[in-house]
PDB file of C-alpha atoms in Angstrom:
ATOM      1  CA  MET A   1     -39.988   9.791   4.741  1.00  0.00           C
ATOM      2  CA  LYS A   2     -40.776   7.508   2.063  1.00  0.00           C
ATOM      3  CA  SER A   3     -42.879   4.829   2.755  1.00  0.00           C
ATOM      4  CA  TYR A   4     -41.428   1.283   2.245  1.00  0.00           C
ATOM      5  CA  ILE A   5     -42.779   0.670  -0.954  1.00  0.00           C
ATOM      6  CA  ALA A   6     -41.875   3.572  -2.430  1.00  0.00           C
ATOM      7  CA  LEU A   7     -38.139   2.558  -1.398  1.00  0.00           C
ATOM      8  CA  CYS A   8     -38.684  -0.567  -2.847  1.00  0.00           C
ATOM      9  CA  ASP A   9     -39.764   0.726  -6.180  1.00  0.00           C
ATOM     10  CA  ASP A  10     -36.383   3.147  -6.094  1.00  0.00           C
ATOM     11  CA  CYS A  11     -34.684  -0.142  -6.277  1.00  0.00           C
ATOM     12  CA  ASP A  12     -37.024  -2.206  -8.556  1.00  0.00           C
ATOM     13  CA  ARG A  13     -36.980   0.059 -11.485  1.00  0.00           C
ATOM     14  CA  LEU A  14     -37.583  -2.300 -14.102  1.00  0.00           C
ATOM     15  CA  PRO A  15     -41.056  -4.036 -13.478  1.00  0.00           C
ATOM     16  CA  GLU A  16     -41.049  -5.464 -17.208  1.00  0.00           C
ATOM     17  CA  TYR A  17     -38.435  -5.871 -19.719  1.00  0.00           C
ATOM     18  CA  PRO A  18     -38.681  -3.069 -22.497  1.00  0.00           C
ATOM     19  CA  ALA A  19     -40.145  -4.618 -26.055  1.00  0.00           C
ATOM     20  CA  THR A  20     -36.967  -4.124 -27.778  1.00  0.00           C
ATOM     21  CA  CYS A  21     -34.965  -6.554 -25.804  1.00  0.00           C
ATOM     22  CA  TYR A  22     -33.540  -9.236 -27.444  1.00  0.00           C
ATOM     23  CA  THR A  23     -33.775 -12.570 -25.201  1.00  0.00           C
ATOM     24  CA  LEU A  24     -30.587 -14.820 -24.479  1.00  0.00           C
ATOM     25  CA  HIS A  25     -30.669 -18.516 -25.892  1.00  0.00           C
ATOM     26  CA  ILE A  26     -27.793 -20.979 -25.569  1.00  0.00           C
ATOM     27  CA  GLN A  27     -27.824 -23.705 -28.192  1.00  0.00           C
ATOM     28  CA  GLY A  28     -29.265 -27.327 -26.824  1.00  0.00           C
ATOM     29  CA  PHE A  29     -31.111 -25.893 -23.812  1.00  0.00           C
ATOM     30  CA  GLU A  30     -34.294 -24.538 -23.664  1.00  0.00           C
ATOM     31  CA  GLY A  31     -35.536 -21.189 -21.826  1.00  0.00           C
ATOM     32  CA  VAL A  32     -34.423 -17.758 -21.609  1.00  0.00           C
ATOM     33  CA  TYR A  33     -30.767 -17.128 -20.139  1.00  0.00           C
ATOM     34  CA  GLY A  34     -30.733 -13.237 -19.918  1.00  0.00           C
ATOM     35  CA  HIS A  35     -31.882  -9.857 -22.019  1.00  0.00           C
ATOM     36  CA  LEU A  36     -29.634  -7.589 -24.142  1.00  0.00           C
ATOM     37  CA  ILE A  37     -30.876  -4.102 -24.653  1.00  0.00           C
ATOM     38  CA  GLU A  38     -30.902  -2.556 -28.331  1.00  0.00           C
ATOM     39  CA  ASP A  39     -27.742  -0.623 -27.756  1.00  0.00           C
ATOM     40  CA  THR A  40     -25.787  -3.958 -26.810  1.00  0.00           C
ATOM     41  CA  ILE A  41     -27.121  -5.426 -29.767  1.00  0.00           C
ATOM     42  CA  LYS A  42     -26.231  -2.626 -31.985  1.00  0.00           C
ATOM     43  CA  SER A  43     -22.623  -2.246 -30.468  1.00  0.00           C
ATOM     44  CA  MET A  44     -21.579  -5.864 -30.176  1.00  0.00           C
ATOM     45  CA  THR A  45     -19.339  -7.554 -32.706  1.00  0.00           C
ATOM     46  CA  TRP A  46     -21.045 -10.714 -33.049  1.00  0.00           C
ATOM     47  CA  ASN A  47     -18.645 -13.322 -34.379  1.00  0.00           C
ATOM     48  CA  ASP A  48     -19.421 -16.718 -35.870  1.00  0.00           C
ATOM     49  CA  SER A  49     -20.171 -18.163 -31.988  1.00  0.00           C
ATOM     50  CA  TRP A  50     -23.548 -16.249 -31.993  1.00  0.00           C
ATOM     51  CA  VAL A  51     -26.876 -16.329 -33.999  1.00  0.00           C
ATOM     52  CA  VAL A  52     -28.700 -12.945 -33.853  1.00  0.00           C
ATOM     53  CA  ASN A  53     -32.175 -13.138 -35.427  1.00  0.00           C
ATOM     54  CA  HIS A  54     -33.377  -9.635 -35.808  1.00  0.00           C
ATOM     55  CA  ASP A  55     -37.066 -10.748 -36.238  1.00  0.00           C
ATOM     56  CA  GLU A  56     -37.648 -12.686 -33.222  1.00  0.00           C
ATOM     57  CA  LEU A  57     -35.421 -10.478 -31.312  1.00  0.00           C
ATOM     58  CA  THR A  58     -33.203 -13.245 -30.161  1.00  0.00           C
ATOM     59  CA  VAL A  59     -29.229 -13.937 -29.723  1.00  0.00           C
ATOM     60  CA  THR A  60     -28.194 -17.524 -29.304  1.00  0.00           C
ATOM     61  CA  LEU A  61     -24.905 -18.901 -28.160  1.00  0.00           C
ATOM     62  CA  ARG A  62     -23.799 -21.432 -30.098  1.00  0.00           C
ATOM     63  CA  GLY A  63     -21.766 -24.925 -29.220  1.00  0.00           C
ATOM     64  CA  ASP A  64     -22.313 -27.983 -28.743  1.00  0.00           C
ATOM     65  CA  THR A  65     -19.753 -28.526 -25.882  1.00  0.00           C
ATOM     66  CA  ARG A  66     -19.486 -26.330 -22.625  1.00  0.00           C
ATOM     67  CA  GLU A  67     -15.811 -25.598 -23.857  1.00  0.00           C
ATOM     68  CA  SER A  68     -16.818 -24.618 -27.348  1.00  0.00           C
ATOM     69  CA  ARG A  69     -19.455 -21.974 -25.720  1.00  0.00           C
ATOM     70  CA  GLN A  70     -16.945 -21.059 -22.990  1.00  0.00           C
ATOM     71  CA  GLU A  71     -14.747 -20.381 -25.763  1.00  0.00           C
ATOM     72  CA  GLY A  72     -17.175 -18.318 -27.784  1.00  0.00           C
ATOM     73  CA  ILE A  73     -18.142 -16.048 -24.835  1.00  0.00           C
ATOM     74  CA  ASP A  74     -14.732 -15.477 -23.867  1.00  0.00           C
ATOM     75  CA  LYS A  75     -13.662 -14.185 -27.399  1.00  0.00           C
ATOM     76  CA  THR A  76     -16.355 -12.149 -27.641  1.00  0.00           C
ATOM     77  CA  LEU A  77     -16.034 -10.374 -24.453  1.00  0.00           C
ATOM     78  CA  LEU A  78     -12.355 -10.092 -24.417  1.00  0.00           C
ATOM     79  CA  PHE A  79     -12.677  -8.384 -27.751  1.00  0.00           C
ATOM     80  CA  GLU A  80     -15.004  -5.967 -26.963  1.00  0.00           C
ATOM     81  CA  ARG A  81     -12.878  -5.136 -23.770  1.00  0.00           C
ATOM     82  CA  ASP A  82      -9.846  -4.541 -25.740  1.00  0.00           C
ATOM     83  CA  LYS A  83     -11.610  -2.713 -28.158  1.00  0.00           C
ATOM     84  CA  GLY A  84     -13.177  -0.271 -25.467  1.00  0.00           C
ATOM     85  CA  THR A  85     -16.805  -0.747 -26.568  1.00  0.00           C
ATOM     86  CA  PHE A  86     -18.620  -0.820 -23.215  1.00  0.00           C
ATOM     87  CA  LYS A  87     -17.693   0.846 -19.973  1.00  0.00           C
ATOM     88  CA  VAL A  88     -18.594  -1.910 -17.648  1.00  0.00           C
ATOM     89  CA  LEU A  89     -15.854  -4.361 -19.074  1.00  0.00           C
ATOM     90  CA  LYS A  90     -13.022  -1.978 -17.883  1.00  0.00           C
ATOM     91  CA  LYS A  91     -13.874  -3.196 -14.519  1.00  0.00           C
ATOM     92  CA  TRP A  92     -12.884  -6.659 -15.621  1.00  0.00           C
ATOM     93  CA  THR A  93     -12.814  -8.892 -12.366  1.00  0.00           C
ATOM     94  CA  GLY A  94     -11.863 -12.421 -13.319  1.00  0.00           C
ATOM     95  CA  GLU A  95     -14.658 -13.436 -11.105  1.00  0.00           C
ATOM     96  CA  ARG A  96     -16.756 -15.982 -13.103  1.00  0.00           C
ATOM     97  CA  PHE A  97     -21.101 -16.058 -12.923  1.00  0.00           C
ATOM     98  CA  PRO A  98     -22.043 -19.505 -13.215  1.00  0.00           C
ATOM     99  CA  ILE A  99     -25.000 -19.987 -16.131  1.00  0.00           C
ATOM    100  CA  TYR A 100     -26.875 -23.590 -15.287  1.00  0.00           C
ATOM    101  CA  GLY A 101     -29.421 -25.206 -17.631  1.00  0.00           C
ATOM    102  CA  PRO A 102     -32.753 -26.726 -16.918  1.00  0.00           C
ATOM    103  CA  GLY A 103     -31.319 -29.990 -15.705  1.00  0.00           C
ATOM    104  CA  ARG A 104     -29.138 -27.940 -13.138  1.00  0.00           C
ATOM    105  CA  GLU A 105     -25.811 -28.715 -15.103  1.00  0.00           C
ATOM    106  CA  LEU A 106     -23.386 -25.909 -15.492  1.00  0.00           C
ATOM    107  CA  ILE A 107     -23.446 -25.025 -19.066  1.00  0.00           C
ATOM    108  CA  VAL A 108     -21.277 -21.687 -19.495  1.00  0.00           C
ATOM    109  CA  ASP A 109     -19.978 -18.929 -17.011  1.00  0.00           C
ATOM    110  CA  LEU A 110     -19.100 -15.724 -18.223  1.00  0.00           C
ATOM    111  CA  GLU A 111     -16.759 -12.975 -16.859  1.00  0.00           C
ATOM    112  CA  ARG A 112     -18.142 -10.971 -13.708  1.00  0.00           C
ATOM    113  CA  SER A 113     -18.254  -7.348 -15.474  1.00  0.00           C
ATOM    114  CA  GLY A 114     -19.928  -8.784 -18.886  1.00  0.00           C
ATOM    115  CA  ALA A 115     -22.912 -10.177 -16.716  1.00  0.00           C
ATOM    116  CA  THR A 116     -24.993  -7.191 -17.133  1.00  0.00           C
ATOM    117  CA  LEU A 117     -24.453  -6.701 -20.634  1.00  0.00           C
ATOM    118  CA  PHE A 118     -26.577  -9.918 -21.024  1.00  0.00           C
ATOM    119  CA  ASP A 119     -28.447  -9.462 -18.114  1.00  0.00           C
ATOM    120  CA  SER A 120     -27.639 -12.526 -16.436  1.00  0.00           C
ATOM    121  CA  ASP A 121     -30.302 -12.749 -13.699  1.00  0.00           C
ATOM    122  CA  GLY A 122     -27.899 -14.088 -10.975  1.00  0.00           C
ATOM    123  CA  ARG A 123     -30.179 -16.912 -10.555  1.00  0.00           C
ATOM    124  CA  VAL A 124     -30.312 -18.323  -7.120  1.00  0.00           C
ATOM    125  CA  SER A 125     -30.221 -22.165  -6.585  1.00  0.00           C
ATOM    126  CA  ILE A 126     -30.173 -24.214  -3.423  1.00  0.00           C
ATOM    127  CA  TRP A 127     -28.703 -27.723  -2.823  1.00  0.00           C
ATOM    128  CA  LEU A 128     -31.589 -29.920  -1.149  1.00  0.00           C
ATOM    129  CA  ALA A 129     -31.165 -33.104   0.251  1.00  0.00           C
ATOM    130  CA  ARG A 130     -34.195 -35.745   0.154  1.00  0.00           C
ATOM    131  CA  ARG A 131     -34.481 -37.676   2.866  1.00  0.00           C
ATOM    132  CA  ALA A 132     -33.723 -41.509   2.678  1.00  0.00           C
ATOM    133  CA  PRO A 133     -36.397 -43.859   2.440  1.00  0.00           C
ATOM    134  CA  THR A 134     -35.825 -45.517   5.538  1.00  0.00           C
ATOM    135  CA  LYS A 135     -36.261 -42.796   7.825  1.00  0.00           C
ATOM    136  CA  THR A 136     -38.754 -43.263  10.455  1.00  0.00           C
ATOM    137  CA  LEU A 137     -40.017 -39.741  10.110  1.00  0.00           C
ATOM    138  CA  TYR A 138     -40.912 -37.978   6.514  1.00  0.00           C
ATOM    139  CA  PRO A 139     -39.399 -40.699   4.570  1.00  0.00           C
ATOM    140  CA  ASN A 140     -38.329 -39.061   0.683  1.00  0.00           C
ATOM    141  CA  ARG A 141     -39.465 -35.806   1.879  1.00  0.00           C
ATOM    142  CA  LEU A 142     -37.516 -32.508   1.034  1.00  0.00           C
ATOM    143  CA  GLY A 143     -34.896 -30.745   3.701  1.00  0.00           C
ATOM    144  CA  VAL A 144     -32.218 -28.094   3.535  1.00  0.00           C
ATOM    145  CA  THR A 145     -28.651 -29.022   2.900  1.00  0.00           C
ATOM    146  CA  VAL A 146     -27.869 -30.175   6.047  1.00  0.00           C
ATOM    147  CA  GLY A 147     -29.546 -30.175   9.344  1.00  0.00           C
ATOM    148  CA  GLY A 148     -29.338 -32.004  12.619  1.00  0.00           C
ATOM    149  CA  SER A 149     -30.400 -31.883  16.382  1.00  0.00           C
ATOM    150  CA  LEU A 150     -28.108 -29.750  18.729  1.00  0.00           C
ATOM    151  CA  PRO A 151     -26.950 -31.793  21.667  1.00  0.00           C
ATOM    152  CA  ALA A 152     -25.887 -30.450  25.077  1.00  0.00           C
ATOM    153  CA  ARG A 153     -22.083 -28.804  25.476  1.00  0.00           C
ATOM    154  CA  GLU A 154     -22.072 -28.202  21.538  1.00  0.00           C
ATOM    155  CA  THR A 155     -22.485 -24.889  19.850  1.00  0.00           C
ATOM    156  CA  PRO A 156     -24.824 -24.273  16.796  1.00  0.00           C
ATOM    157  CA  LEU A 157     -21.517 -23.523  15.084  1.00  0.00           C
ATOM    158  CA  GLU A 158     -19.690 -26.593  15.811  1.00  0.00           C
ATOM    159  CA  CYS A 159     -22.978 -28.553  15.401  1.00  0.00           C
ATOM    160  CA  LEU A 160     -23.321 -27.396  11.872  1.00  0.00           C
ATOM    161  CA  ILE A 161     -19.492 -28.253  11.111  1.00  0.00           C
ATOM    162  CA  ARG A 162     -20.018 -31.624  12.349  1.00  0.00           C
ATOM    163  CA  GLU A 163     -23.386 -32.239  10.445  1.00  0.00           C
ATOM    164  CA  SER A 164     -22.217 -30.722   7.343  1.00  0.00           C
ATOM    165  CA  GLN A 165     -19.252 -33.396   7.475  1.00  0.00           C
ATOM    166  CA  GLU A 166     -21.466 -36.269   8.206  1.00  0.00           C
ATOM    167  CA  GLU A 167     -24.463 -35.408   6.208  1.00  0.00           C
ATOM    168  CA  ALA A 168     -23.108 -33.878   3.004  1.00  0.00           C
ATOM    169  CA  SER A 169     -19.308 -34.505   2.659  1.00  0.00           C
ATOM    170  CA  LEU A 170     -18.404 -30.876   3.328  1.00  0.00           C
ATOM    171  CA  PRO A 171     -15.299 -29.936   4.890  1.00  0.00           C
ATOM    172  CA  ALA A 172     -15.004 -28.304   8.395  1.00  0.00           C
ATOM    173  CA  ASP A 173     -12.875 -25.661   7.155  1.00  0.00           C
ATOM    174  CA  LEU A 174     -15.146 -24.659   4.458  1.00  0.00           C
ATOM    175  CA  ILE A 175     -18.031 -24.001   6.767  1.00  0.00           C
ATOM    176  CA  SER A 176     -16.073 -22.263   9.385  1.00  0.00           C
ATOM    177  CA  LYS A 177     -14.954 -19.769   6.958  1.00  0.00           C
ATOM    178  CA  HIS A 178     -17.920 -19.190   4.638  1.00  0.00           C
ATOM    179  CA  ALA A 179     -21.066 -20.165   6.932  1.00  0.00           C
ATOM    180  CA  LYS A 180     -22.905 -16.974   7.874  1.00  0.00           C
ATOM    181  CA  SER A 181     -25.368 -17.215  10.788  1.00  0.00           C
ATOM    182  CA  THR A 182     -28.585 -15.221   9.769  1.00  0.00           C
ATOM    183  CA  GLY A 183     -30.511 -15.683  12.596  1.00  0.00           C
ATOM    184  CA  ILE A 184     -33.190 -18.403  14.272  1.00  0.00           C
ATOM    185  CA  THR A 185     -36.883 -19.529  13.340  1.00  0.00           C
ATOM    186  CA  ALA A 186     -38.886 -20.573  16.014  1.00  0.00           C
ATOM    187  CA  PHE A 187     -42.245 -22.243  16.319  1.00  0.00           C
ATOM    188  CA  VAL A 188     -44.447 -24.409  18.550  1.00  0.00           C
ATOM    189  CA  THR A 189     -46.277 -27.623  17.078  1.00  0.00           C
ATOM    190  CA  ALA A 190     -47.550 -30.639  18.685  1.00  0.00           C
ATOM    191  CA  SER A 191     -46.735 -34.631  17.453  1.00  0.00           C
ATOM    192  CA  GLU A 192     -49.254 -36.251  15.384  1.00  0.00           C
ATOM    193  CA  SER A 193     -49.445 -40.235  15.169  1.00  0.00           C
ATOM    194  CA  GLU A 194     -47.524 -40.404  11.860  1.00  0.00           C
ATOM    195  CA  THR A 195     -44.470 -38.344  13.029  1.00  0.00           C
ATOM    196  CA  THR A 196     -44.300 -39.819  16.484  1.00  0.00           C
ATOM    197  CA  SER A 197     -41.901 -42.971  15.859  1.00  0.00           C
ATOM    198  CA  GLY A 198     -44.309 -44.916  18.292  1.00  0.00           C
ATOM    199  CA  GLY A 199     -44.667 -41.959  20.729  1.00  0.00           C
ATOM    200  CA  GLU A 200     -47.619 -40.355  21.758  1.00  0.00           C
ATOM    201  CA  SER A 201     -49.749 -38.289  19.649  1.00  0.00           C
ATOM    202  CA  GLY A 202     -50.857 -34.182  20.799  1.00  0.00           C
ATOM    203  CA  LEU A 203     -47.504 -33.365  22.769  1.00  0.00           C
ATOM    204  CA  ILE A 204     -46.756 -29.774  22.591  1.00  0.00           C
ATOM    205  CA  ARG A 205     -43.033 -29.374  21.125  1.00  0.00           C
ATOM    206  CA  ALA A 206     -41.357 -25.382  21.047  1.00  0.00           C
ATOM    207  CA  GLU A 207     -38.292 -25.399  18.438  1.00  0.00           C
ATOM    208  CA  THR A 208     -35.658 -23.425  17.925  1.00  0.00           C
ATOM    209  CA  GLN A 209     -33.497 -23.523  14.582  1.00  0.00           C
ATOM    210  CA  PHE A 210     -30.288 -22.047  14.155  1.00  0.00           C
ATOM    211  CA  VAL A 211     -30.038 -20.752  10.626  1.00  0.00           C
ATOM    212  CA  TYR A 212     -26.972 -20.365   8.556  1.00  0.00           C
ATOM    213  CA  ASP A 213     -26.350 -19.522   4.801  1.00  0.00           C
ATOM    214  CA  MET A 214     -23.424 -20.108   2.669  1.00  0.00           C
ATOM    215  CA  LYS A 215     -22.709 -19.149  -0.606  1.00  0.00           C
ATOM    216  CA  VAL A 216     -20.618 -21.855  -3.155  1.00  0.00           C
ATOM    217  CA  ASP A 217     -19.370 -21.810  -6.126  1.00  0.00           C
ATOM    218  CA  GLU A 218     -19.993 -24.437  -8.691  1.00  0.00           C
ATOM    219  CA  ASN A 219     -16.925 -26.628  -7.425  1.00  0.00           C
ATOM    220  CA  VAL A 220     -18.574 -27.060  -4.317  1.00  0.00           C
ATOM    221  CA  ILE A 221     -21.008 -30.233  -4.575  1.00  0.00           C
ATOM    222  CA  PRO A 222     -22.409 -31.899  -1.696  1.00  0.00           C
ATOM    223  CA  THR A 223     -23.022 -35.368  -1.409  1.00  0.00           C
ATOM    224  CA  PRO A 224     -24.490 -38.154   0.977  1.00  0.00           C
ATOM    225  CA  PHE A 225     -22.396 -39.392   3.643  1.00  0.00           C
ATOM    226  CA  ASP A 226     -23.983 -41.062   6.220  1.00  0.00           C
ATOM    227  CA  MET A 227     -26.940 -42.123   4.374  1.00  0.00           C
ATOM    228  CA  GLU A 228     -29.528 -39.691   6.119  1.00  0.00           C
ATOM    229  CA  ALA A 229     -30.136 -38.373   2.676  1.00  0.00           C
ATOM    230  CA  SER A 230     -30.713 -40.651  -0.403  1.00  0.00           C
ATOM    231  CA  ASP A 231     -29.620 -37.592  -2.659  1.00  0.00           C
ATOM    232  CA  ILE A 232     -28.875 -34.049  -2.273  1.00  0.00           C
ATOM    233  CA  SER A 233     -29.336 -32.068  -5.804  1.00  0.00           C
ATOM    234  CA  LEU A 234     -29.392 -28.432  -7.019  1.00  0.00           C
ATOM    235  CA  TYR A 235     -32.992 -26.861  -7.171  1.00  0.00           C
ATOM    236  CA  SER A 236     -33.953 -23.457  -8.516  1.00  0.00           C
ATOM    237  CA  ILE A 237     -36.079 -21.177  -7.058  1.00  0.00           C
ATOM    238  CA  ASP A 238     -39.076 -22.154  -9.300  1.00  0.00           C
ATOM    239  CA  GLU A 239     -38.819 -25.754  -8.328  1.00  0.00           C
ATOM    240  CA  ILE A 240     -38.465 -24.827  -4.764  1.00  0.00           C
ATOM    241  CA  LYS A 241     -41.697 -23.291  -4.802  1.00  0.00           C
ATOM    242  CA  LYS A 242     -43.508 -26.178  -6.575  1.00  0.00           C
ATOM    243  CA  ALA A 243     -42.007 -28.330  -4.073  1.00  0.00           C
ATOM    244  CA  LEU A 244     -43.661 -26.276  -1.248  1.00  0.00           C
ATOM    245  CA  ASP A 245     -46.947 -26.303  -2.786  1.00  0.00           C
ATOM    246  CA  ASP A 246     -47.072 -29.797  -3.341  1.00  0.00           C
ATOM    247  CA  ARG A 247     -45.900 -30.518   0.098  1.00  0.00           C
ATOM    248  CA  GLU A 248     -43.078 -32.273  -0.405  1.00  0.00           C
ATOM    249  CA  PHE A 249     -40.457 -30.643   2.282  1.00  0.00           C
ATOM    250  CA  THR A 250     -41.142 -31.854   5.960  1.00  0.00           C
ATOM    251  CA  PRO A 251     -42.905 -28.770   8.108  1.00  0.00           C
ATOM    252  CA  GLY A 252     -39.469 -27.350   9.762  1.00  0.00           C
ATOM    253  CA  ASN A 253     -37.779 -27.466   6.555  1.00  0.00           C
ATOM    254  CA  GLY A 254     -40.240 -25.832   4.717  1.00  0.00           C
ATOM    255  CA  CYS A 255     -40.473 -23.038   7.300  1.00  0.00           C
ATOM    256  CA  LEU A 256     -36.578 -22.536   6.830  1.00  0.00           C
ATOM    257  CA  ILE A 257     -37.113 -22.115   3.006  1.00  0.00           C
ATOM    258  CA  LEU A 258     -39.735 -19.767   3.733  1.00  0.00           C
ATOM    259  CA  ASP A 259     -37.372 -17.695   6.009  1.00  0.00           C
ATOM    260  CA  PHE A 260     -34.650 -18.030   3.235  1.00  0.00           C
ATOM    261  CA  PHE A 261     -37.411 -16.412   0.459  1.00  0.00           C
ATOM    262  CA  ILE A 262     -38.393 -13.872   3.148  1.00  0.00           C
ATOM    263  CA  ARG A 263     -34.926 -12.746   3.596  1.00  0.00           C
ATOM    264  CA  HIS A 264     -33.837 -12.825   0.031  1.00  0.00           C
ATOM    265  CA  GLY A 265     -36.707 -10.724  -1.280  1.00  0.00           C
ATOM    266  CA  PHE A 266     -38.314 -14.352  -3.393  1.00  0.00           C
ATOM    267  CA  VAL A 267     -41.658 -13.592  -1.354  1.00  0.00           C
ATOM    268  CA  THR A 268     -42.801 -10.329   0.633  1.00  0.00           C
TER     269      THR A 268
END
């Protein structure tokens, strides 16, 4: 039987990008948005929507608006699909993968079957809520998109649906159809003077958190409703890691993020 590490190695077969890879850039935005292997560079018909620099090994999508960038990438992939250049484009799905800029704005999207040509890395982003400055406990600290206490005679899903409407303006049918239970986190803590809301310090509290994930597309934008949160914004994984390092999360929400990171393989 293979060790677990060997099983991971079977899956994670690219410890680093080959030296011959070209990096994908988007005009007007900092950062690298993917990688193209040398065979893709040679096979693709590059129209005037692209700038290919063979000395620096870069490919840049041109366009000063989202519409112009979208037109450029769609025109390219449709041309290659109809020409039969790449086998992956024969599996055209009509589904779109979003590409976000450094300000967490959607800057272009691309056909799912063409994503592997550009190694669009499927970046995971999470909507995080910042607690209102008027909150008694942990004002201005970060938390997950939606959270709340579970009252008697209410199931965890019923609580999630209610809190999602109250805290993030998310409709009940969206939550009931797409939210997936991923288990629980549990811990035992003791109250501290700054977190008691006027109560005693040193009291022992055991807490269980019912955890749900929900994958949403770019059309779903949570917004504060009951002013429990001052802001709900989209954060990249690197930004979340920094926020964890900077102790921006409440303790319980920090545990929820770590649970997500472990389940999705961002930390071992």
